[in-house]
Amino acid sequence: MTLLLEFREKLKNFYAGYSLFLQPLLKFLLALLIFKSINWYLPFVKPLDNIFVLLVMALICSILPLNSIVLFGCILIIGQCYGVGIETAAFALCLFLIMIILYIRFTPGDAIVLLLTPLAFRLGIPCAIPIGFGLTRSPVSAVSAGFGVIVYYFLDLVHGSAEVLEGTDPEQMAENLKLLLDGLAGNQNMMMEIIAFVTVLLVVNVIRRLSASYAWQIAICLGGIAYVVILVAGGLIIDVKTPVLPMIVGTIGSVLISLILEFFLFNVDYSRTEYLQYEDDDYYYYVKAVPKRSISEKQVVVKTIQEEPSARPTPGQEEVSDVQAGPVPQETIAFTGMIQEEERMQTPAGDADETDRGVDFQTKLEESLKDL
């Protein structure tokens, strides 16, 4: 657990230090992934499926707000529907306008769920959308989740009925519009998914707000169970065929992803929970304090110890140190004695006496001062 906490702190510090570059990069990758998912469902206009076009669109979205991905995604869907037929593109345009008028204009922060839901279905983890938005958003986000399901089933309907929807005859165009409308309104699988999405999001949002211990983990697990139960019960009641094994595997993957999200957003230590009580003139206050799990990053200090340079010897000392002590030869002693004897014979007697006695300059200076 300590290693995970250290990794989380390093990741948070890294993101805080390089958020100016990481945010555009993450938006670029998200936009590119969403656009590729849309083109997988609707590969009818080849120029819009060009990787260069997708890269340019994703690059533009990386420097714009997050909702720009929704705008470009809707334009991409309408453009691909135009490759099937003009009536299909008109139907898609009306569908998005109704969503914008009814809900998205009032809560634009949840608009991204419209395109994340088809991506989650494409990856096989649709339950991650209601659980994730239930943990991080308000109950009103249930409406956005429902609209996201409608967008996914619309894309799937066009993907599976593209050959039938092609045609320029006016009567055929009217039939195509009726086919699209009936395909959405009478799709029981879509209705069950909407009920499951809304129910799971509300359950998760209500439970994670409780003051009970491990509320987030309980909300995630109950959300996954509720999703499976609703789809299985719906399949038994209204005879909706849902593959059980892929649904269970996708739900388990969604729960694991949600637990990772919980680890980064709401990681607390319930073992150190404290209950506090305050009061004033009018009220008593009962407070439950749960500390967050955190760990300080290790500070590694490298200390370099340098040896102080020794005092360099003077040139004379170097010469002396190079001379090794040893016995003085007798010839050297005799030669030195002869030189001293010659110097004594050449020096006058008075000078020799002064030299032998030494000159007391301080005494002479005092006597001169007394005479003055």
mmCIF file of N, CA and C in Angstrom, residues 222-321:
data_model
loop_
_atom_site.group_PDB
_atom_site.id
_atom_site.type_symbol
_atom_site.label_atom_id
_atom_site.label_comp_id
_atom_site.label_asym_id
_atom_site.label_seq_id
_atom_site.Cartn_x
_atom_site.Cartn_y
_atom_site.Cartn_z
ATOM 1 N N LEU A 222 -22.107 -2.193 -5.242
ATOM 2 C CA LEU A 222 -23.562 -2.267 -5.407
ATOM 3 C C LEU A 222 -23.989 -1.757 -6.772
ATOM 4 N N GLY A 223 -23.278 -0.777 -7.314
ATOM 5 C CA GLY A 223 -23.593 -0.297 -8.653
ATOM 6 C C GLY A 223 -23.382 -1.376 -9.699
ATOM 7 N N GLY A 224 -22.263 -2.106 -9.595
ATOM 8 C CA GLY A 224 -22.029 -3.203 -10.532
ATOM 9 C C GLY A 224 -23.058 -4.306 -10.391
ATOM 10 N N ILE A 225 -23.420 -4.651 -9.146
ATOM 11 C CA ILE A 225 -24.434 -5.691 -8.936
ATOM 12 C C ILE A 225 -25.791 -5.246 -9.480
ATOM 13 N N ALA A 226 -26.150 -3.991 -9.227
ATOM 14 C CA ALA A 226 -27.440 -3.485 -9.713
ATOM 15 C C ALA A 226 -27.504 -3.518 -11.240
ATOM 16 N N TYR A 227 -26.405 -3.202 -11.896
ATOM 17 C CA TYR A 227 -26.387 -3.220 -13.361
ATOM 18 C C TYR A 227 -26.651 -4.628 -13.893
ATOM 19 N N VAL A 228 -25.978 -5.614 -13.324
ATOM 20 C CA VAL A 228 -26.159 -6.998 -13.790
ATOM 21 C C VAL A 228 -27.570 -7.484 -13.487
ATOM 22 N N VAL A 229 -28.084 -7.177 -12.288
ATOM 23 C CA VAL A 229 -29.411 -7.647 -11.899
ATOM 24 C C VAL A 229 -30.488 -7.048 -12.800
ATOM 25 N N ILE A 230 -30.370 -5.760 -13.090
ATOM 26 C CA ILE A 230 -31.396 -5.105 -13.916
ATOM 27 C C ILE A 230 -31.414 -5.692 -15.317
ATOM 28 N N LEU A 231 -30.249 -5.895 -15.913
ATOM 29 C CA LEU A 231 -30.225 -6.441 -17.276
ATOM 30 C C LEU A 231 -30.690 -7.894 -17.318
ATOM 31 N N VAL A 232 -30.296 -8.691 -16.312
ATOM 32 C CA VAL A 232 -30.743 -10.085 -16.288
ATOM 33 C C VAL A 232 -32.249 -10.156 -16.051
ATOM 34 N N ALA A 233 -32.754 -9.362 -15.099
ATOM 35 C CA ALA A 233 -34.194 -9.360 -14.832
ATOM 36 C C ALA A 233 -34.972 -8.847 -16.035
ATOM 37 N N GLY A 234 -34.447 -7.815 -16.700
ATOM 38 C CA GLY A 234 -35.111 -7.309 -17.893
ATOM 39 C C GLY A 234 -35.147 -8.336 -18.998
ATOM 40 N N GLY A 235 -34.075 -9.117 -19.121
ATOM 41 C CA GLY A 235 -34.062 -10.162 -20.126
ATOM 42 C C GLY A 235 -35.077 -11.250 -19.852
ATOM 43 N N LEU A 236 -35.322 -11.526 -18.574
ATOM 44 C CA LEU A 236 -36.315 -12.548 -18.231
ATOM 45 C C LEU A 236 -37.745 -12.042 -18.354
ATOM 46 N N ILE A 237 -37.938 -10.752 -18.083
ATOM 47 C CA ILE A 237 -39.309 -10.218 -18.065
ATOM 48 C C ILE A 237 -39.791 -9.879 -19.473
ATOM 49 N N ILE A 238 -38.990 -9.125 -20.207
ATOM 50 C CA ILE A 238 -39.443 -8.648 -21.521
ATOM 51 C C ILE A 238 -38.744 -9.368 -22.667
ATOM 52 N N ASP A 239 -38.082 -10.460 -22.344
ATOM 53 C CA ASP A 239 -37.462 -11.310 -23.368
ATOM 54 C C ASP A 239 -36.436 -10.546 -24.201
ATOM 55 N N VAL A 240 -35.514 -9.893 -23.486
ATOM 56 C CA VAL A 240 -34.412 -9.189 -24.141
ATOM 57 C C VAL A 240 -33.176 -10.069 -24.041
ATOM 58 N N LYS A 241 -32.586 -10.364 -25.172
ATOM 59 C CA LYS A 241 -31.423 -11.241 -25.212
ATOM 60 C C LYS A 241 -30.165 -10.418 -24.959
ATOM 61 N N THR A 242 -29.531 -10.708 -23.831
ATOM 62 C CA THR A 242 -28.286 -10.032 -23.476
ATOM 63 C C THR A 242 -27.224 -11.079 -23.192
ATOM 64 N N PRO A 243 -26.086 -11.058 -23.868
ATOM 65 C CA PRO A 243 -25.019 -12.026 -23.574
ATOM 66 C C PRO A 243 -24.540 -11.882 -22.133
ATOM 67 N N VAL A 244 -24.719 -12.946 -21.369
ATOM 68 C CA VAL A 244 -24.458 -12.864 -19.925
ATOM 69 C C VAL A 244 -22.968 -12.791 -19.630
ATOM 70 N N LEU A 245 -22.181 -13.667 -20.230
ATOM 71 C CA LEU A 245 -20.752 -13.720 -19.913
ATOM 72 C C LEU A 245 -20.029 -12.419 -20.277
ATOM 73 N N PRO A 246 -20.180 -11.864 -21.495
ATOM 74 C CA PRO A 246 -19.535 -10.571 -21.771
ATOM 75 C C PRO A 246 -20.024 -9.460 -20.850
ATOM 76 N N MET A 247 -21.307 -9.501 -20.470
ATOM 77 C CA MET A 247 -21.831 -8.481 -19.579
ATOM 78 C C MET A 247 -21.166 -8.562 -18.203
ATOM 79 N N ILE A 248 -20.997 -9.776 -17.676
ATOM 80 C CA ILE A 248 -20.378 -9.928 -16.357
ATOM 81 C C ILE A 248 -18.906 -9.527 -16.399
ATOM 82 N N VAL A 249 -18.200 -9.967 -17.446
ATOM 83 C CA VAL A 249 -16.781 -9.597 -17.566
ATOM 84 C C VAL A 249 -16.623 -8.087 -17.698
ATOM 85 N N GLY A 250 -17.471 -7.440 -18.516
ATOM 86 C CA GLY A 250 -17.400 -5.993 -18.658
ATOM 87 C C GLY A 250 -17.737 -5.267 -17.370
ATOM 88 N N THR A 251 -18.679 -5.813 -16.591
ATOM 89 C CA THR A 251 -19.030 -5.189 -15.311
ATOM 90 C C THR A 251 -17.883 -5.295 -14.317
ATOM 91 N N ILE A 252 -17.210 -6.452 -14.290
ATOM 92 C CA ILE A 252 -16.047 -6.596 -13.400
ATOM 93 C C ILE A 252 -14.945 -5.610 -13.793
ATOM 94 N N GLY A 253 -14.712 -5.475 -15.101
ATOM 95 C CA GLY A 253 -13.728 -4.482 -15.548
ATOM 96 C C GLY A 253 -14.124 -3.067 -15.174
ATOM 97 N N SER A 254 -15.404 -2.747 -15.261
ATOM 98 C CA SER A 254 -15.888 -1.418 -14.884
ATOM 99 C C SER A 254 -15.686 -1.164 -13.393
ATOM 100 N N VAL A 255 -15.945 -2.197 -12.575
ATOM 101 C CA VAL A 255 -15.748 -2.053 -11.128
ATOM 102 C C VAL A 255 -14.278 -1.814 -10.805
ATOM 103 N N LEU A 256 -13.377 -2.528 -11.468
ATOM 104 C CA LEU A 256 -11.946 -2.325 -11.228
ATOM 105 C C LEU A 256 -11.509 -0.927 -11.633
ATOM 106 N N ILE A 257 -11.992 -0.444 -12.761
ATOM 107 C CA ILE A 257 -11.668 0.918 -13.197
ATOM 108 C C ILE A 257 -12.196 1.936 -12.189
ATOM 109 N N SER A 258 -13.389 1.711 -11.668
ATOM 110 C CA SER A 258 -13.976 2.628 -10.690
ATOM 111 C C SER A 258 -13.195 2.605 -9.373
ATOM 112 N N LEU A 259 -12.672 1.443 -8.975
ATOM 113 C CA LEU A 259 -11.852 1.377 -7.768
ATOM 114 C C LEU A 259 -10.548 2.148 -7.946
ATOM 115 N N ILE A 260 -9.976 2.089 -9.134
ATOM 116 C CA ILE A 260 -8.776 2.900 -9.412
ATOM 117 C C ILE A 260 -9.115 4.387 -9.334
ATOM 118 N N LEU A 261 -10.265 4.760 -9.884
ATOM 119 C CA LEU A 261 -10.713 6.148 -9.796
ATOM 120 C C LEU A 261 -10.901 6.561 -8.343
ATOM 121 N N GLU A 262 -11.482 5.680 -7.538
ATOM 122 C CA GLU A 262 -11.677 5.976 -6.115
ATOM 123 C C GLU A 262 -10.346 6.135 -5.387
ATOM 124 N N PHE A 263 -9.350 5.339 -5.765
ATOM 125 C CA PHE A 263 -8.043 5.423 -5.122
ATOM 126 C C PHE A 263 -7.408 6.794 -5.326
ATOM 127 N N PHE A 264 -7.606 7.382 -6.493
ATOM 128 C CA PHE A 264 -6.995 8.678 -6.775
ATOM 129 C C PHE A 264 -7.842 9.856 -6.278
ATOM 130 N N LEU A 265 -9.144 9.667 -6.125
ATOM 131 C CA LEU A 265 -10.013 10.788 -5.764
ATOM 132 C C LEU A 265 -10.454 10.773 -4.310
ATOM 133 N N PHE A 266 -10.610 9.593 -3.712
ATOM 134 C CA PHE A 266 -11.183 9.522 -2.373
ATOM 135 C C PHE A 266 -10.537 8.374 -1.616
ATOM 136 N N ASN A 267 -9.271 8.525 -1.273
ATOM 137 C CA ASN A 267 -8.548 7.484 -0.572
ATOM 138 C C ASN A 267 -8.362 7.922 0.878
ATOM 139 N N VAL A 268 -9.143 7.325 1.778
ATOM 140 C CA VAL A 268 -9.117 7.719 3.184
ATOM 141 C C VAL A 268 -8.805 6.512 4.052
ATOM 142 N N ASP A 269 -8.433 6.788 5.299
ATOM 143 C CA ASP A 269 -8.086 5.751 6.266
ATOM 144 C C ASP A 269 -9.173 5.711 7.333
ATOM 145 N N TYR A 270 -10.102 4.759 7.202
ATOM 146 C CA TYR A 270 -11.207 4.669 8.153
ATOM 147 C C TYR A 270 -10.760 4.158 9.520
ATOM 148 N N SER A 271 -9.591 3.557 9.611
ATOM 149 C CA SER A 271 -9.124 3.077 10.910
ATOM 150 C C SER A 271 -8.773 4.214 11.859
ATOM 151 N N ARG A 272 -8.576 5.408 11.366
ATOM 152 C CA ARG A 272 -8.244 6.564 12.208
ATOM 153 C C ARG A 272 -9.388 7.582 12.247
ATOM 154 N N THR A 273 -10.615 7.082 12.132
ATOM 155 C CA THR A 273 -11.784 7.950 12.165
ATOM 156 C C THR A 273 -11.958 8.550 13.563
ATOM 157 N N GLU A 274 -12.302 9.823 13.612
ATOM 158 C CA GLU A 274 -12.534 10.527 14.871
ATOM 159 C C GLU A 274 -13.926 11.134 14.864
ATOM 160 N N TYR A 275 -14.551 11.118 16.040
ATOM 161 C CA TYR A 275 -15.877 11.711 16.219
ATOM 162 C C TYR A 275 -15.738 12.892 17.168
ATOM 163 N N LEU A 276 -16.101 14.062 16.676
ATOM 164 C CA LEU A 276 -15.936 15.297 17.431
ATOM 165 C C LEU A 276 -17.293 15.927 17.710
ATOM 166 N N GLN A 277 -17.341 16.713 18.787
ATOM 167 C CA GLN A 277 -18.591 17.374 19.180
ATOM 168 C C GLN A 277 -18.299 18.817 19.542
ATOM 169 N N TYR A 278 -19.103 19.719 18.984
ATOM 170 C CA TYR A 278 -19.007 21.147 19.288
ATOM 171 C C TYR A 278 -20.386 21.661 19.669
ATOM 172 N N GLU A 279 -20.403 22.803 20.294
ATOM 173 C CA GLU A 279 -21.671 23.422 20.636
ATOM 174 C C GLU A 279 -21.518 24.932 20.691
ATOM 175 N N ASP A 280 -22.619 25.614 20.450
ATOM 176 C CA ASP A 280 -22.692 27.054 20.644
ATOM 177 C C ASP A 280 -23.980 27.358 21.399
ATOM 178 N N ASP A 281 -24.445 28.577 21.326
ATOM 179 C CA ASP A 281 -25.638 28.948 22.091
ATOM 180 C C ASP A 281 -26.907 28.293 21.570
ATOM 181 N N ASP A 282 -26.915 27.889 20.299
ATOM 182 C CA ASP A 282 -28.144 27.379 19.705
ATOM 183 C C ASP A 282 -28.090 25.923 19.273
ATOM 184 N N TYR A 283 -26.883 25.386 18.974
ATOM 185 C CA TYR A 283 -26.802 24.057 18.369
ATOM 186 C C TYR A 283 -25.694 23.231 19.013
ATOM 187 N N TYR A 284 -25.848 21.908 18.875
ATOM 188 C CA TYR A 284 -24.779 20.952 19.097
ATOM 189 C C TYR A 284 -24.334 20.432 17.730
ATOM 190 N N TYR A 285 -23.024 20.283 17.547
ATOM 191 C CA TYR A 285 -22.469 19.835 16.277
ATOM 192 C C TYR A 285 -21.711 18.529 16.496
ATOM 193 N N TYR A 286 -22.109 17.508 15.754
ATOM 194 C CA TYR A 286 -21.449 16.213 15.786
ATOM 195 C C TYR A 286 -20.722 16.017 14.457
ATOM 196 N N VAL A 287 -19.421 15.854 14.539
ATOM 197 C CA VAL A 287 -18.577 15.809 13.340
ATOM 198 C C VAL A 287 -17.837 14.477 13.303
ATOM 199 N N LYS A 288 -17.858 13.863 12.126
ATOM 200 C CA LYS A 288 -17.076 12.667 11.888
ATOM 201 C C LYS A 288 -15.919 13.030 10.967
ATOM 202 N N ALA A 289 -14.710 12.886 11.447
ATOM 203 C CA ALA A 289 -13.509 13.267 10.689
ATOM 204 C C ALA A 289 -12.769 12.007 10.269
ATOM 205 N N VAL A 290 -12.597 11.856 8.965
ATOM 206 C CA VAL A 290 -11.868 10.708 8.408
ATOM 207 C C VAL A 290 -10.634 11.242 7.698
ATOM 208 N N PRO A 291 -9.443 10.924 8.173
ATOM 209 C CA PRO A 291 -8.234 11.470 7.531
ATOM 210 C C PRO A 291 -7.952 10.802 6.197
ATOM 211 N N LYS A 292 -7.369 11.565 5.306
ATOM 212 C CA LYS A 292 -6.953 11.029 4.020
ATOM 213 C C LYS A 292 -5.632 10.290 4.158
ATOM 214 N N ARG A 293 -5.497 9.263 3.317
ATOM 215 C CA ARG A 293 -4.219 8.564 3.280
ATOM 216 C C ARG A 293 -3.235 9.377 2.457
ATOM 217 N N SER A 294 -2.110 9.627 3.041
ATOM 218 C CA SER A 294 -1.074 10.373 2.318
ATOM 219 C C SER A 294 0.271 9.933 2.856
ATOM 220 N N ILE A 295 1.260 10.117 2.052
ATOM 221 C CA ILE A 295 2.620 9.774 2.435
ATOM 222 C C ILE A 295 3.540 10.785 1.792
ATOM 223 N N SER A 296 4.490 11.254 2.566
ATOM 224 C CA SER A 296 5.426 12.242 2.040
ATOM 225 C C SER A 296 6.452 11.551 1.166
ATOM 226 N N GLU A 297 6.806 12.232 0.113
ATOM 227 C CA GLU A 297 7.791 11.670 -0.808
ATOM 228 C C GLU A 297 9.167 11.677 -0.176
ATOM 229 N N LYS A 298 9.905 10.601 -0.363
ATOM 230 C CA LYS A 298 11.240 10.506 0.202
ATOM 231 C C LYS A 298 12.159 11.550 -0.412
ATOM 232 N N GLN A 299 12.851 12.261 0.493
ATOM 233 C CA GLN A 299 13.818 13.249 0.037
ATOM 234 C C GLN A 299 15.215 12.642 0.128
ATOM 235 N N VAL A 300 15.818 12.390 -0.972
ATOM 236 C CA VAL A 300 17.158 11.800 -1.025
ATOM 237 C C VAL A 300 18.175 12.928 -1.155
ATOM 238 N N VAL A 301 19.038 13.038 -0.134
ATOM 239 C CA VAL A 301 20.065 14.076 -0.115
ATOM 240 C C VAL A 301 21.420 13.409 -0.290
ATOM 241 N N VAL A 302 22.130 13.797 -1.308
ATOM 242 C CA VAL A 302 23.461 13.252 -1.584
ATOM 243 C C VAL A 302 24.493 14.264 -1.118
ATOM 244 N N LYS A 303 25.295 13.884 -0.137
ATOM 245 C CA LYS A 303 26.301 14.772 0.426
ATOM 246 C C LYS A 303 27.674 14.331 -0.049
ATOM 247 N N THR A 304 28.403 15.240 -0.652
ATOM 248 C CA THR A 304 29.737 14.947 -1.182
ATOM 249 C C THR A 304 30.784 15.453 -0.200
ATOM 250 N N ILE A 305 31.638 14.590 0.255
ATOM 251 C CA ILE A 305 32.711 14.949 1.199
ATOM 252 C C ILE A 305 34.013 15.009 0.426
ATOM 253 N N GLN A 306 34.610 16.196 0.414
ATOM 254 C CA GLN A 306 35.874 16.394 -0.297
ATOM 255 C C GLN A 306 37.009 16.554 0.711
ATOM 256 N N GLU A 307 38.115 15.901 0.431
ATOM 257 C CA GLU A 307 39.280 15.991 1.310
ATOM 258 C C GLU A 307 39.970 17.332 1.125
ATOM 259 N N GLU A 308 40.285 17.996 2.259
ATOM 260 C CA GLU A 308 40.944 19.302 2.189
ATOM 261 C C GLU A 308 42.360 19.125 1.652
ATOM 262 N N PRO A 309 42.746 19.974 0.705
ATOM 263 C CA PRO A 309 44.118 19.862 0.157
ATOM 264 C C PRO A 309 45.154 20.234 1.202
ATOM 265 N N SER A 310 46.200 19.453 1.321
ATOM 266 C CA SER A 310 47.285 19.731 2.290
ATOM 267 C C SER A 310 48.111 20.920 1.821
ATOM 268 N N ALA A 311 48.723 21.596 2.824
ATOM 269 C CA ALA A 311 49.537 22.782 2.514
ATOM 270 C C ALA A 311 50.738 22.377 1.660
ATOM 271 N N ARG A 312 50.894 23.101 0.552
ATOM 272 C CA ARG A 312 52.003 22.786 -0.346
ATOM 273 C C ARG A 312 53.312 23.325 0.232
ATOM 274 N N PRO A 313 54.343 22.526 0.271
ATOM 275 C CA PRO A 313 55.630 23.022 0.821
ATOM 276 C C PRO A 313 56.280 24.029 -0.113
ATOM 277 N N THR A 314 57.073 24.902 0.507
ATOM 278 C CA THR A 314 57.811 25.907 -0.266
ATOM 279 C C THR A 314 58.911 25.213 -1.055
ATOM 280 N N PRO A 315 59.417 25.909 -2.087
ATOM 281 C CA PRO A 315 60.490 25.277 -2.878
ATOM 282 C C PRO A 315 61.687 24.865 -2.051
ATOM 283 N N GLY A 316 62.034 25.717 -1.046
ATOM 284 C CA GLY A 316 63.172 25.354 -0.197
ATOM 285 C C GLY A 316 62.908 24.110 0.613
ATOM 286 N N GLN A 317 61.605 24.056 1.148
ATOM 287 C CA GLN A 317 61.250 22.884 1.932
ATOM 288 C C GLN A 317 61.257 21.621 1.083
ATOM 289 N N GLU A 318 60.796 21.785 -0.188
ATOM 290 C CA GLU A 318 60.794 20.634 -1.065
ATOM 291 C C GLU A 318 62.216 20.106 -1.263
ATOM 292 N N GLU A 319 63.204 21.063 -1.404
ATOM 293 C CA GLU A 319 64.583 20.635 -1.601
ATOM 294 C C GLU A 319 65.126 19.975 -0.350
ATOM 295 N N VAL A 320 64.732 20.546 0.825
ATOM 296 C CA VAL A 320 65.233 19.957 2.066
ATOM 297 C C VAL A 320 64.651 18.578 2.274
ATOM 298 N N SER A 321 63.337 18.492 1.967
ATOM 299 C CA SER A 321 62.681 17.201 2.176
ATOM 300 C C SER A 321 63.238 16.129 1.256
#
